[in-house]
Coordinates of C-alpha atoms in Angstrom, one line a residue:
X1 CA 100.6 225.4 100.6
X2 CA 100.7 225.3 96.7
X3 CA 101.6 222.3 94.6
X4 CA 105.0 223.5 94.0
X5 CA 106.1 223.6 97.4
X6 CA 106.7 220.0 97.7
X7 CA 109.9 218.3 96.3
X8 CA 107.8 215.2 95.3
X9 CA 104.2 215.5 94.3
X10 CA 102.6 212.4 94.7
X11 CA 98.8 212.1 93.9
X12 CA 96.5 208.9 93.6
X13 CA 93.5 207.5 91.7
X14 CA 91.3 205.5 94.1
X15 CA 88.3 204.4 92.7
X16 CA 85.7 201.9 93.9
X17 CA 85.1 198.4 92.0
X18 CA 81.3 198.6 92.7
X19 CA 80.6 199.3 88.9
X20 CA 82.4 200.3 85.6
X21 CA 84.0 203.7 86.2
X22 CA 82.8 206.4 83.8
X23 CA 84.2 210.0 81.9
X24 CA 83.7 211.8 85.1
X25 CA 85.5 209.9 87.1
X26 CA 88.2 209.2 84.6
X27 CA 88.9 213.4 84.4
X28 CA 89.6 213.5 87.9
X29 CA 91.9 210.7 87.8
X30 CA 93.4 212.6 85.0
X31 CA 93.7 216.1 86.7
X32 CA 95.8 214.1 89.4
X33 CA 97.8 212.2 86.6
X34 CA 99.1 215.5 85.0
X35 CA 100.0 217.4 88.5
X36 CA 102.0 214.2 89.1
X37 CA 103.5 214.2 85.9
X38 CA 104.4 218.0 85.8
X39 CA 106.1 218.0 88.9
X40 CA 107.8 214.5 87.9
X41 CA 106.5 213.1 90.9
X42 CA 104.4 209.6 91.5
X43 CA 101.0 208.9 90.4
X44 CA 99.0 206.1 92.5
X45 CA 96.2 203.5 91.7
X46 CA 94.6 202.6 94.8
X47 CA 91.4 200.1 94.9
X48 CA 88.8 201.0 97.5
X49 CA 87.0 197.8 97.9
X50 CA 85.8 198.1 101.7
X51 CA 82.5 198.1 100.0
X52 CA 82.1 194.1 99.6
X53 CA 78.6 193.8 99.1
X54 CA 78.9 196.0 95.9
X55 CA 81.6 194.3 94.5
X56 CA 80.9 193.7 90.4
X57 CA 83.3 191.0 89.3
X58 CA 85.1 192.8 86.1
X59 CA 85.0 196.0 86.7
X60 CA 88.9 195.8 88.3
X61 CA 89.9 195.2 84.5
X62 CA 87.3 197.1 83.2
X63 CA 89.5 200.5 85.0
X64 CA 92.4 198.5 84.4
X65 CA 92.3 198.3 80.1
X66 CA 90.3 201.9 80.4
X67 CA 93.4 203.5 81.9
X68 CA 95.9 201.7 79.7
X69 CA 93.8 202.6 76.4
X70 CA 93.9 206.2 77.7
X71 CA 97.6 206.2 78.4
X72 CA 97.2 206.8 82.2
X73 CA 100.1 204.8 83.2
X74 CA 100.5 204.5 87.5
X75 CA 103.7 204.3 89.2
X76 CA 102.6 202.1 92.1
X77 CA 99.2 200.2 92.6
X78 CA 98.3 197.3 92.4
X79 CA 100.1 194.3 90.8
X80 CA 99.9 190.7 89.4
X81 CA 100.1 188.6 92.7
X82 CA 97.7 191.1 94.8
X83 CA 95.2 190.7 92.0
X84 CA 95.5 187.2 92.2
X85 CA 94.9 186.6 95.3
X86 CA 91.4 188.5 95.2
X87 CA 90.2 186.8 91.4
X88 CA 87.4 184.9 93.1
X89 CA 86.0 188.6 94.1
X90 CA 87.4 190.5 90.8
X91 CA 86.7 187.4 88.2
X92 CA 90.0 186.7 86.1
X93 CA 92.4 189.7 84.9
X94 CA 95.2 190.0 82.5
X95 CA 98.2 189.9 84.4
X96 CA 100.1 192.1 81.5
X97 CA 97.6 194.9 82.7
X98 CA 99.5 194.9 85.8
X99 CA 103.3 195.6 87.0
X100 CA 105.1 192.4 88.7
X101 CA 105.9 194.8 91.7
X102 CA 103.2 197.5 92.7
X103 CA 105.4 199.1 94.8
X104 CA 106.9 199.6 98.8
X105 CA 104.0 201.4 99.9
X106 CA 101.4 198.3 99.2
X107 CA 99.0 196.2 99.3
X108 CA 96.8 198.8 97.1
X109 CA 93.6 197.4 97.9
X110 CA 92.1 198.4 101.2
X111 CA 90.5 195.0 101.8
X112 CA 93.6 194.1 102.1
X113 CA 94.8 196.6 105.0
X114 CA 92.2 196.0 107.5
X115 CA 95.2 195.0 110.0
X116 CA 96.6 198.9 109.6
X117 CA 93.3 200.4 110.2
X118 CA 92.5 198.2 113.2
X119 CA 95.2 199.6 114.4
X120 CA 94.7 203.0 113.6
X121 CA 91.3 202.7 115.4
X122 CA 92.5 200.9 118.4
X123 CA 95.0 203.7 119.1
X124 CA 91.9 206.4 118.8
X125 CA 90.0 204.3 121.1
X126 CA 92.8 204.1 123.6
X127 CA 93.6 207.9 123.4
X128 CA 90.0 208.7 124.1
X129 CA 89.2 210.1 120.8
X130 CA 87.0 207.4 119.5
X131 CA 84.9 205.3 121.3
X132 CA 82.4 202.0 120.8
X133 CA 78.5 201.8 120.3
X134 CA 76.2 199.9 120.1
X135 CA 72.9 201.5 118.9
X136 CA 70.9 198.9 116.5
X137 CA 69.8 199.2 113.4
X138 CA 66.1 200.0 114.8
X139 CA 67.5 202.5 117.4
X140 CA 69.4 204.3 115.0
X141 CA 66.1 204.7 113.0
X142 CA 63.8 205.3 115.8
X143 CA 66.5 208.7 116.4
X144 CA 66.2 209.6 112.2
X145 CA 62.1 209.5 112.6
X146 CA 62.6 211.9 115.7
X147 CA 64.6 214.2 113.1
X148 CA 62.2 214.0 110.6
X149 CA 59.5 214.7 112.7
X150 CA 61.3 218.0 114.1
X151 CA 62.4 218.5 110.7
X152 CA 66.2 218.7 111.4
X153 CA 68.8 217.0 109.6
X154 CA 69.6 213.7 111.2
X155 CA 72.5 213.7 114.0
X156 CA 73.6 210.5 115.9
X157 CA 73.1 211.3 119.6
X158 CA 76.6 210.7 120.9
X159 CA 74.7 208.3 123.5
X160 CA 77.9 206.0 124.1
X161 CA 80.5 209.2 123.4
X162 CA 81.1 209.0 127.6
X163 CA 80.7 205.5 128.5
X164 CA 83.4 203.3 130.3
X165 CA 85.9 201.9 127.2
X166 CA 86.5 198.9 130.0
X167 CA 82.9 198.5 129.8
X168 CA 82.5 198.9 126.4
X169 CA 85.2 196.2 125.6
X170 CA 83.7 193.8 127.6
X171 CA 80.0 193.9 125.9
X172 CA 82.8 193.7 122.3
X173 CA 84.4 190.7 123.8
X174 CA 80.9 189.3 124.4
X175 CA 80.1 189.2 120.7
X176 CA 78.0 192.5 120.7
X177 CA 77.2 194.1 117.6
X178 CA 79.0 197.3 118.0
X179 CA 80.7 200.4 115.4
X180 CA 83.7 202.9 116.2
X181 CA 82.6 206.5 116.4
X182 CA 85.6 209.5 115.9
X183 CA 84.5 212.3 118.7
X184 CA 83.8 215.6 116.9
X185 CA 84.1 219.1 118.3
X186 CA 80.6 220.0 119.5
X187 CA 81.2 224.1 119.5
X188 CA 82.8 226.2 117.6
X189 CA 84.0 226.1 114.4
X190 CA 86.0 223.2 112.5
X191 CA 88.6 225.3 109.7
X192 CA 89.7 222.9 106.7
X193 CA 92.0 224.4 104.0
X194 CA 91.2 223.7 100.2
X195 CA 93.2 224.7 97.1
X196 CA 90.4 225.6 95.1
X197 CA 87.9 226.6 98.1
X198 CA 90.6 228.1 100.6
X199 CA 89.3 228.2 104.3
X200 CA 86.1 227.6 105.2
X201 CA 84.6 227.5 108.7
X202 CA 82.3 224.6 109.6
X203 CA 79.8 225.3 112.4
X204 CA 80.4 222.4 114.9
X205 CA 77.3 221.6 116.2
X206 CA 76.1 220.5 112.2
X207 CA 78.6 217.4 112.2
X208 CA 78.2 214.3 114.2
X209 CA 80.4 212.0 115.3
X210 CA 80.8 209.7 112.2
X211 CA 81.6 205.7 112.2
X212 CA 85.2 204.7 111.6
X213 CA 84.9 201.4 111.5
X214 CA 81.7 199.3 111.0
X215 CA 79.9 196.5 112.2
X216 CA 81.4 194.2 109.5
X217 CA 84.8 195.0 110.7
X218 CA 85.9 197.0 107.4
X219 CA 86.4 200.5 107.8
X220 CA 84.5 203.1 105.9
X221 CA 85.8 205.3 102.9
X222 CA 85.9 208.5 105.7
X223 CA 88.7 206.5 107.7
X224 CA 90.6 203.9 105.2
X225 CA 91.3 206.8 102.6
X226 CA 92.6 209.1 105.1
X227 CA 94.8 206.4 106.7
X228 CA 96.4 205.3 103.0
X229 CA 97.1 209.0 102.0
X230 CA 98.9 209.4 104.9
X231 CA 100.7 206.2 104.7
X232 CA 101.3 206.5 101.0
X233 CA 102.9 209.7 101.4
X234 CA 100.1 211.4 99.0
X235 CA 100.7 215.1 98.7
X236 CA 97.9 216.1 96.9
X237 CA 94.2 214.5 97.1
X238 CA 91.9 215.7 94.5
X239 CA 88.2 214.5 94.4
X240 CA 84.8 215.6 93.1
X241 CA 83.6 218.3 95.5
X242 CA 80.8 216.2 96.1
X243 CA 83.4 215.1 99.2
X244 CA 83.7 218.8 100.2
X245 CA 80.5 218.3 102.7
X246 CA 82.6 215.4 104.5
X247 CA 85.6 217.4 104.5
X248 CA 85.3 218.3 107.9
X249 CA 85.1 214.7 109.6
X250 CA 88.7 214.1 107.5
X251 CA 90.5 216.9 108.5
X252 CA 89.3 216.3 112.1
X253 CA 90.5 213.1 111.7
X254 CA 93.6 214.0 110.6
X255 CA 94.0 216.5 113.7
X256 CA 92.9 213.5 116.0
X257 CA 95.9 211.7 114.8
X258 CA 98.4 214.0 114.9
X259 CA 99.1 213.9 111.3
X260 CA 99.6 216.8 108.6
X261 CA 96.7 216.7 106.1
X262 CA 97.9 216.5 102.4
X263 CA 96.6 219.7 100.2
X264 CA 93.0 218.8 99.1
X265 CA 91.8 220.4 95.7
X266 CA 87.7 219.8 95.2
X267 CA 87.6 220.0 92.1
X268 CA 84.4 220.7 90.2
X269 CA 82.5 217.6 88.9
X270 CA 81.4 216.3 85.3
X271 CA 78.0 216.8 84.7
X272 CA 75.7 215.1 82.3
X273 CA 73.4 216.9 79.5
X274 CA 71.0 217.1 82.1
X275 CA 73.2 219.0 84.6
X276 CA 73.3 216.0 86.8
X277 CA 76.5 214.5 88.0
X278 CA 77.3 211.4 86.3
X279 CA 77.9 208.3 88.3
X280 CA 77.7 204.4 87.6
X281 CA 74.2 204.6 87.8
X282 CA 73.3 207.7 85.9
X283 CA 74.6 208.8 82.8
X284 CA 77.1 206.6 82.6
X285 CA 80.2 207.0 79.9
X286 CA 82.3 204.5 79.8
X287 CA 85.6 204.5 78.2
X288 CA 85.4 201.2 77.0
X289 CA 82.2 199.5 76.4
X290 CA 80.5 198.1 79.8
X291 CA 77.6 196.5 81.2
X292 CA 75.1 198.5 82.2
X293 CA 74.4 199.6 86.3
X294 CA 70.7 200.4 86.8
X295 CA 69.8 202.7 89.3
X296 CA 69.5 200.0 92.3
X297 CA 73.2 199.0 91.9
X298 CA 72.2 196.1 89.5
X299 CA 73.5 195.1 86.2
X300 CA 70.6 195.6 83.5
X301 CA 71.6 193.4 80.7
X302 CA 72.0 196.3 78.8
X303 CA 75.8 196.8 77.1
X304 CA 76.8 201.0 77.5
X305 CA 79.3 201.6 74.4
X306 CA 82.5 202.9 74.7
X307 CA 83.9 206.0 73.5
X308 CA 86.8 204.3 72.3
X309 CA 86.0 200.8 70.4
X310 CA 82.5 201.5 70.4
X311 CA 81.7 204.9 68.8
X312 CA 85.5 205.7 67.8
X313 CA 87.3 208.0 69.3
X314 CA 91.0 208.4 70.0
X315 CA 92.3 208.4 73.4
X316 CA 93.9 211.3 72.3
X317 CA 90.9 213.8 71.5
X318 CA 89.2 211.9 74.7
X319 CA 92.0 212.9 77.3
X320 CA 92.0 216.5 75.6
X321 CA 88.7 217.0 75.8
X322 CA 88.3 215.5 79.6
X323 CA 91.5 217.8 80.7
X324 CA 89.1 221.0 79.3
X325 CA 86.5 219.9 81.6
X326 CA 86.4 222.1 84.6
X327 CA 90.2 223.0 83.5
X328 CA 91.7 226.2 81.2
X329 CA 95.3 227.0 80.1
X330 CA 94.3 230.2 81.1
X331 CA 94.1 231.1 77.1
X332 CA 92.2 230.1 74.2
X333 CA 93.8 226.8 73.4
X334 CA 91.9 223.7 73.0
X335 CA 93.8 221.2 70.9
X336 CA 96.3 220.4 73.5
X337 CA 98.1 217.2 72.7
X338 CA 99.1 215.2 76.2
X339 CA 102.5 216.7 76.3
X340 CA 101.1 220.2 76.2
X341 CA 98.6 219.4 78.8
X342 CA 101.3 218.1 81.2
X343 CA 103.3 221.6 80.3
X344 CA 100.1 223.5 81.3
X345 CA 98.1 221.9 83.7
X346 CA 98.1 223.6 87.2
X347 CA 95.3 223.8 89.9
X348 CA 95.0 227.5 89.5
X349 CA 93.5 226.8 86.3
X350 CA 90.5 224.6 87.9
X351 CA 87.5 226.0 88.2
X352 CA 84.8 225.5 91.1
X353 CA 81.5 225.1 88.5
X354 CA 80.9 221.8 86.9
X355 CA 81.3 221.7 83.3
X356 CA 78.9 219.7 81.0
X357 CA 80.1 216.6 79.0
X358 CA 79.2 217.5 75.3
X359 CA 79.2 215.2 73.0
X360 CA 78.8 217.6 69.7
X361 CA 82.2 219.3 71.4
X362 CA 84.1 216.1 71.8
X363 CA 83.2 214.6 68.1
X364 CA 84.6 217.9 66.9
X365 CA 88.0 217.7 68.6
X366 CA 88.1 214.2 67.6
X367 CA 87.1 214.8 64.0
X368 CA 90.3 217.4 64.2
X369 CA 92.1 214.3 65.5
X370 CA 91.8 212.3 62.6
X371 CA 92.1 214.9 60.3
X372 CA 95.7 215.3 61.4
X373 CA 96.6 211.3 61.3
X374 CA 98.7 210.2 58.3
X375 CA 97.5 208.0 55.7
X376 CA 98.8 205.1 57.7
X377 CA 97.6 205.8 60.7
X378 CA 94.0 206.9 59.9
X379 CA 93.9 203.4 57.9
X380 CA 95.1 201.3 61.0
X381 CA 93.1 203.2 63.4
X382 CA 89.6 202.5 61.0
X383 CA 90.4 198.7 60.4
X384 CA 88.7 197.7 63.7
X385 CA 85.4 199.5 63.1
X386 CA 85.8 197.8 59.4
X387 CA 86.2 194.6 60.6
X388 CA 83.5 195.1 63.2
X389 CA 80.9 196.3 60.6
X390 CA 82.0 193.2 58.0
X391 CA 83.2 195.4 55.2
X392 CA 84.5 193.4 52.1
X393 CA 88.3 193.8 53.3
X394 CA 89.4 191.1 51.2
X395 CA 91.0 194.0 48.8
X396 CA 93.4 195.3 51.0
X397 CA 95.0 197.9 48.8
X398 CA 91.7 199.6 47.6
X399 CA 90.3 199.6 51.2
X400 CA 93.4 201.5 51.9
X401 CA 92.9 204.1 49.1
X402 CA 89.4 204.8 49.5
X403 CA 89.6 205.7 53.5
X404 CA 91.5 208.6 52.9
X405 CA 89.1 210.2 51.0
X406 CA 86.7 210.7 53.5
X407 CA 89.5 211.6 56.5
X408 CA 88.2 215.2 56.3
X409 CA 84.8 214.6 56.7
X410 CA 84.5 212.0 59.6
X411 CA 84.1 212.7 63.3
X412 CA 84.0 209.0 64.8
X413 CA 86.0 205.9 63.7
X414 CA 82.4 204.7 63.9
X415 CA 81.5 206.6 60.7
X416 CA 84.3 205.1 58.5
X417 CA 82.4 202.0 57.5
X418 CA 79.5 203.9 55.7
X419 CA 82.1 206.1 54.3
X420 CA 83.4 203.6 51.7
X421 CA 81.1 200.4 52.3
X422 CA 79.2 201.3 49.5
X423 CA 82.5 201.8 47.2
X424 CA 83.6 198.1 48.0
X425 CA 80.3 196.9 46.4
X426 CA 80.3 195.7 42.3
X427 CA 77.4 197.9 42.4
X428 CA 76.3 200.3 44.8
X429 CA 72.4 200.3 46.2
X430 CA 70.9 203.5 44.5
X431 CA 69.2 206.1 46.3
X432 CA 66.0 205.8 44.2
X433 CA 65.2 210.1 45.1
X434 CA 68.7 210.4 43.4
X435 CA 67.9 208.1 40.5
X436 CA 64.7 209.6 39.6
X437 CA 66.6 213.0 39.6
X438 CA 69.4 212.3 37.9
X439 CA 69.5 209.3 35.9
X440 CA 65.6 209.0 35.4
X441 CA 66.0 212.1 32.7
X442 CA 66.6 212.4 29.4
X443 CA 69.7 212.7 27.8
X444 CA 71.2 210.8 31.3
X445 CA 71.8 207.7 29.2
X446 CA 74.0 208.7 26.7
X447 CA 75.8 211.1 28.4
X448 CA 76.9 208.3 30.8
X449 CA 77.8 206.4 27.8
X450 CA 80.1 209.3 26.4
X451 CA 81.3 209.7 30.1
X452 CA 81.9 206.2 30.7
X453 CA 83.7 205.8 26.9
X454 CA 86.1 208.8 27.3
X455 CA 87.5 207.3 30.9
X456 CA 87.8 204.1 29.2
X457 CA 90.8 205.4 26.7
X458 CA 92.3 207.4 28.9
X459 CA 96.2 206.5 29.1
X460 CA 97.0 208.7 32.2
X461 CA 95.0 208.4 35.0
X462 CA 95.1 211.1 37.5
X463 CA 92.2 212.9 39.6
X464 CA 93.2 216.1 37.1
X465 CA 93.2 214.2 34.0
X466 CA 89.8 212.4 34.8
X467 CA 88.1 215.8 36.1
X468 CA 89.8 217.4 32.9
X469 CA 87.9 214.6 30.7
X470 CA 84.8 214.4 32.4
X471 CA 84.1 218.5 32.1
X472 CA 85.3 218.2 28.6
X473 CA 82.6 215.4 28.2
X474 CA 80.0 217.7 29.9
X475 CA 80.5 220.4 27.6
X476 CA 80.2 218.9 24.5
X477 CA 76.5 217.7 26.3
X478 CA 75.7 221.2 27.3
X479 CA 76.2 220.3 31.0
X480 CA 77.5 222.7 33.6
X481 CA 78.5 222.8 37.5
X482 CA 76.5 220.0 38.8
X483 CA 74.7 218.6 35.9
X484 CA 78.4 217.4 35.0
X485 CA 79.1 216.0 38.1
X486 CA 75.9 214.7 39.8
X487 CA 74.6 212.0 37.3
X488 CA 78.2 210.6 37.8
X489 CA 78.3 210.3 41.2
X490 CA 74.7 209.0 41.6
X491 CA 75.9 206.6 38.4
X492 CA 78.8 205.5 40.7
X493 CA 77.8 205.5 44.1
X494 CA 74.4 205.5 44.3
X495 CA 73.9 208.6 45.9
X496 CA 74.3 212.3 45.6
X497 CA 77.0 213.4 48.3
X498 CA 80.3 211.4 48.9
X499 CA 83.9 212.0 48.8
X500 CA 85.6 214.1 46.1
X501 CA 84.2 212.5 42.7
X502 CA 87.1 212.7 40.6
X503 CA 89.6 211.1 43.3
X504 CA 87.1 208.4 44.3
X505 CA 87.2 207.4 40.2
X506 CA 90.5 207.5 40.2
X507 CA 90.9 204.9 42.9
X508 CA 88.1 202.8 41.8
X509 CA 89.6 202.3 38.8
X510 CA 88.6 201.5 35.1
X511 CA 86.8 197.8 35.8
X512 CA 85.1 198.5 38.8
X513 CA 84.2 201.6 37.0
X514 CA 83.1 199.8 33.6
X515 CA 80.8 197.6 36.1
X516 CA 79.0 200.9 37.8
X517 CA 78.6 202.4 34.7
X518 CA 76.6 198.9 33.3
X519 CA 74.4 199.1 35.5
X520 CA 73.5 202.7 36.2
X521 CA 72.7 202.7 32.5
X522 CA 70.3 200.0 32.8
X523 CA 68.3 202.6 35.2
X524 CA 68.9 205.8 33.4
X525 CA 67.0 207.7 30.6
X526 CA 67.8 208.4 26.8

C-alpha cells in the first residue's frame, strides 16, 4: 500500500516519558506530522508510560511546550483531566498545554489502558496463541549463560509453550509469579512489509516467543503499541529503524489477532557527530533546555540547553533543518518554510541511511532565518536573549535601532547580546591590541578631534552624510581606506570589527558620540 491509498491518513507520535525527548526523536515525530498534514488527515500524541520505574516527573511538559514551541500541534492525545489524574507521576503541568477533550479514541496514555490489553491477552491465551510462564529471574539467566557459553544469541526455550492453560491458571490464581508469551512460528520464514524496506523474509527459528505482558501486570511496548494503533485507527506508523529488528514479533502479532497491520515506514535515524544514535542518554538535544540523563537513566544535575531559548534558534530554521534529515524534495531545495514542507513531504523521499545532526548546517539555515525577519520581528525575537544576558534595555528605542545592524551577520539569537552590548555602554571597554594600533599612534589624536568636530556641526544626519564627512575629514589628514575608518571604530567601539561604522554613528547619535570620542582621546596619540 502507499500513503495515498487511504482516505484518511492518520499517524501518531508516541513517545516514552522516561527522560526529556531530544532532535531525533522530535524529526520522526515530525516526518509523521507532515504525512498527516498533507493528506489532511489526524496526527496523534500518545504517551507510552508502561515503563513506571523510569518515569521522570517533567518530562510530560517538557514534550508538551517542545511540541507547542515547534508548532507540532496534535489532533487527539492527551488532555487536561487525563493529565490530571496522573500529576502525582508527571509533577504539575499547564493545563493550556493541553485540549479540554483529547479525543473518542482515548485515554492516550497506556497506563491507562491496561483493562484493553488484558483483554487482548486473555483472548490470545484462550485461542491458544499465547500461553503463561513461569521461568524466574535466575532460570531465565541460568538459559542466557548456556547461550553465552555456546556462543549463540540468547532464545527463551519455549519450556511452558505446551503446558495445560487449566494448569497454568491455577499456579496464576495461586499467586505465582508468571509472564504472557505470543507463540512464534518455529520454521520457515516470517514476511513483514515496509514502505521504505519493502519485504523482507525473517528466518523463523532466530525469533523467540516474546513476552506480552509482564510480571508487573503492564504490558510491554511490543504488545500495548500494536493494540493502540489498531484501536486508534493509525494508518501509518513510522519509527526509527532501530524497531525494524522487532518487526517481526509485531507483525506476527498482528496476524495472531486477526488484524490488518497499518503501513510501517523505518525511517532512518538521527545520528550524533559521532555517528551514534542520539537517545536521552547520549547526545542529547533538547528542544528546550532540560535536565540532564546520564547514561544509567539518572538525572546528573547538569542543565542541557535548548536549541530554542538557550542558544537561539527559531522553530522555524529547527523544523526545516530536522525535515532535511534523512528526507529530500527530491531537488536542491533547502529553505523550505513549513507550508512548503507539508506540499513536499512524501515517504518516497526518505532515505534508509541515517543522517548526521550538524550543528555548523543548522546555524546557517538559521542565520538565513533571521536574515529574512523584519525589523520588528528580529527585535522581538532578540529581546529574550537581551533580557537574559542583562543588557542596559532601559533605552528602548536605541536598543531597537542598533539590533538591526547586526541582523546580517548573526547565526543564533544567542549572539545578539555581544552584538550591541558594547554600544549601550557610555564608553565601550577597548581592545588594548586595537588601541595600541590605532589610537596609540601619532597623528590619532587630532585626527579624532577634527573627526569628532566635523560630526558635531553637522545639520543633516544620515549614514551618507556622516560617511561623506568623515572621508572628507580623512583626506584632508592624508588618510585612506582603513586608516579613515579604523581609528573611528576602535575610537567608538573599542574594537576593530562591528557593524557598518557609518550607520552605527548614525544611531548612536551626537552625545553618546561626544562621550566615546572624550574618552578615546584620552588614550590616543598626537
Amino acid at each position: 500500500m502507499s500513503e495515498a491509498t487511504k482516505s484518511t491518513v492518520r499517524t501518531r507520535f508516541a513517545p516514552s516519558p522516561t527522560g526529556f525527548a531530544h532532535a531525533g526523536v522530535f524529526r520522526t515525530a515530525l516526518f509523521s506530522w507532515l504525512l498527516a498534514r498533507k493528506h489532511g488527515g489526524q496526527f496523534l500524541l500518545r504517551i507510552e508510560d508502561t515503563d513506571q520505574v523510569r518515569l521522570v516527573p517533567g518530562s510530560l511538559e517538557h514534550l508538551l511546550r517542545s511540541m507547542k514551541a515547534l508548532g507540532l500541534d496534535y489532533d487527539e492525545g492527551p488532555d487536561q483531566k487525563s493529565v490530571a489524574l496522573l500529576s502525582e507521576k508527571y509533577g504539575a503541568c499547564d493545563p493550556n498545554l493541553l485540549p479540554e477533550d483529547g479525543g473518542k479514541f482515548g485515554p492516550y496514555f497506556q497506563s491507562q489502558r491496561l483493562t484493553r490489553y488484558s483483554e487482548v491477552v486473555e483472548g490470545l491465551l484462550e485461542s491458544g496463541k499465547a500461553y503463561f510462564a513461569f521461568e524466574t529471574r535466575e532460570e531465565l539467566d541460568q538459559q542466557r549463560k548456556i547461550s553465552d557459553a555456546l556462543k549463540r544469541p540468547f532464545l527463551y526455550n519455549r519450556h511452558y509453550r505446551e503446558y495445560s492453560l487449566e494448569d497454568a491458571r491455577k499456579r496464576v490464581n495461586s499467586g505465582e509469579a508468571h509472564v504472557v508469551r505470543l507463540k512464534m512460528p518455529t520454521e520457515g520464514s516470517i514476511v513483514t512489509r515496509d514502505v521504505l524496506h519493502g519485504e523482507q523474509k525473517w528466518d523463523a527459528t532466530t525469533q523467540d516467543d516474546f513476552i506480552i505482558l509482564k510480571a508487573d501486570g503492564f504490558p510491554p511496548y511490543h504488545l500495548a503499541a500494536m493494540v493502540d494503533d489498531h484501536d486508534m485507527e493509525i494508518t501509518h506508523v513510522l519509527r526509527g529503524d532501530e524497531w525494524l529488528s522487532s518487526f517481526p514479533k509485531h507483525w506476527c502479532l498482528f496476524q495472531a489477532l486477526g488484524w490488518e497491520p497499518p503501513q510501517f515506514a523505518h525511517v532512518p535515524n538521527v545520528m550524533g557527530p559521532d555517528g551514534k544514535k542520539l537517545s536521552k542518554r547520549h547526545g542529547a538535544l533538547p528542544i528546550l533546555g532540560a535536565p540532564e540523563m546520564g547514561k544509567d537513566g539518572l538525572l546528573t544535575g547538569n542543565e542541557s540547553p535548548g536549541f530554542l531559548d538557550d542558544e537561539g534558534f527559531l522553530p522555524e530554521a529547527l523544523v526545516n533543518y530536522l525535515a532535511l534529515i534523512g528526507w529530500s524534495p527530491g531537488d536542491d531545495r533547502e529553505i523550505m518554510p513549513l507550508e512548503e514542507l507539508t506540499q513536499a513531504f512524501s515517504l518516497d523521499g526518505v532515505g534508509r541511511s541515517g543522517g548526521i545532526f550538524d550543528a555548523e548546517k543548522l546555524a546557517w539555515m538559521n542565520g538565513k532565518y533571521l536574515r529574512a525577519l523584519t525589523p520588528d520581528a528580529y527585535t522581538k525575537a532578540t529581546w529574550p536573549f537581551l533580557e537574559k544576558a542583562g543588557a542596559d534595555l532601559s533605552d528602548r528605542m536605541l536598543v531597537q535601532a542598533l539590533l538591526p545592524l547586526e541582523q546580517e551577520k548573526i547565526k543564533k539569537l544567542s549572539e545578539a547580546p555581544a552584538t550591541v552590548d558594547y554600544l549601550l555602554l557610555d564608553s565601550p571597554e577597548y581592545v588594548e591590541k586595537s588601541v595600541q594600533k590605532y589610537l596609540k599612534v601619532p597623528g590619532a589624536g587630532a585626527y579624532l578631534a577634527a573627526i569628532a568636530e566635523a560630526l558635531e556641526t553637522l545639520e543633516t544626519w544620515t549614514p551618507e552624510v556622516i560617511e561623506s564627512t568623515c572621508r572628507t575629514v580623512g583626506a584632508a589628514h592624508d588618510r585612506d581606506k582603513g586608516e579613515v575608518t579604523h581609528p573611528i571604530r576602535v575610537a567608538l567601539t573599542g574594537r576593530e570589527i562591528g557593524p557598518s561604522l557609518f550607520e552605527t554613528i548614525a544611531v548612536l547619535g551626537k552625545e553618546r558620540l561626544a562621550r566615546r570620542f572624550g574618552k578615546a582621546k584620552e588614550l590616543a596619540h598626537g
